[in-house]
XYZ file of C-alpha atoms in Angstrom:
109
model
C 0.000 0.000 0.000
C 1.402 3.392 -0.982
C 0.215 6.661 0.484
C 1.792 9.992 1.336
C 0.696 10.904 4.853
C 2.628 8.548 7.105
C 1.874 8.085 10.770
C 5.265 9.061 12.179
C 5.585 12.219 10.091
C 2.030 13.426 10.663
C 2.264 12.688 14.394
C 5.390 14.843 14.633
C 3.645 17.684 12.784
C 0.542 17.299 14.955
C 2.507 17.422 18.214
C 4.381 20.548 17.101
C 1.060 22.176 16.222
C -0.472 21.322 19.595
C 2.617 22.617 21.415
C 2.417 25.870 19.481
C -1.343 26.450 19.847
C -1.931 24.758 23.235
C -5.652 23.948 22.863
C -7.523 23.485 26.134
C -10.176 21.017 24.932
C -10.439 18.091 22.557
C -12.901 20.051 20.453
C -10.437 22.945 20.167
C -7.652 20.547 19.149
C -9.897 18.975 16.521
C -10.874 22.422 15.210
C -7.218 23.369 14.886
C -6.147 20.137 13.235
C -8.832 18.553 11.094
C -9.696 21.489 8.782
C -6.129 21.251 7.443
C -7.124 18.097 5.551
C -9.589 17.419 2.749
C -11.055 14.152 3.965
C -12.431 13.347 0.515
C -8.936 13.324 -0.959
C -7.337 11.129 1.694
C -6.823 7.414 1.309
C -8.221 5.413 4.230
C -4.770 4.872 5.777
C -4.032 8.593 5.477
C -7.320 9.456 7.179
C -6.455 7.134 10.066
C -2.942 8.591 10.216
C -4.393 12.100 10.459
C -7.013 11.376 13.108
C -5.166 8.885 15.331
C -2.599 11.386 16.691
C -5.508 13.652 17.637
C -7.341 10.780 19.323
C -4.204 9.701 21.182
C -3.462 13.260 22.325
C -7.037 13.648 23.597
C -7.061 10.247 25.320
C -3.759 11.008 27.061
C -5.243 14.254 28.406
C -8.755 12.965 29.131
C -10.181 15.349 26.512
C -11.755 12.887 24.078
C -14.907 14.231 22.434
C -17.892 12.022 21.647
C -17.135 12.318 17.937
C -13.537 11.183 18.388
C -14.683 8.407 20.708
C -16.961 7.175 17.918
C -14.075 7.340 15.426
C -11.874 5.344 17.798
C -14.557 2.712 18.223
C -15.111 2.417 14.458
C -11.400 2.127 13.662
C -10.918 -0.463 16.396
C -13.832 -2.435 14.987
C -12.222 -2.224 11.532
C -8.979 -3.498 13.042
C -10.599 -6.442 14.832
C -12.533 -7.363 11.675
C -9.350 -7.306 9.572
C -10.460 -4.318 7.518
C -7.160 -2.503 8.151
C -4.981 -5.430 7.052
C -4.841 -4.345 3.407
C -5.041 -0.627 4.178
C -1.950 0.063 6.307
C 1.570 -0.098 4.933
C 3.755 -2.812 6.445
C 6.380 -0.303 7.595
C 3.969 1.464 9.956
C 1.119 -0.947 10.656
C 2.479 -2.185 13.986
C 2.910 1.340 15.389
C -0.535 2.454 14.226
C -2.206 -0.663 15.614
C -0.324 -0.357 18.923
C -1.518 3.233 19.409
C -5.039 2.396 18.256
C -5.382 -0.536 20.650
C -3.799 1.357 23.559
C -6.271 4.212 23.100
C -9.178 1.818 22.784
C -8.234 0.022 26.000
C -7.904 3.305 27.923
C -11.329 4.465 26.779
C -13.459 1.329 26.530
C -11.934 -1.339 28.769
């Protein structure tokens, strides 16, 4: 699978943006981050790579919005059903899945 927005690179950009802007809520972080991307132009792996750093940041700070909680649940369901197997590139799948499952366990288990 080939795509341009990789998890490591976009996570680094996201964290720099959050450090610069210092949003106080999950909704504020989402408002700062998500409008930067045209969701209709992203491949599924790119969409996950864009939203997962936001979800992880919010989970780590107990700021997860209901919308992001729903996204987390849907992506975890995709993972457990094998729907991400052919979507994620081999070179980053383990890191993405590790962060996805860690977030899911913090929120739902």
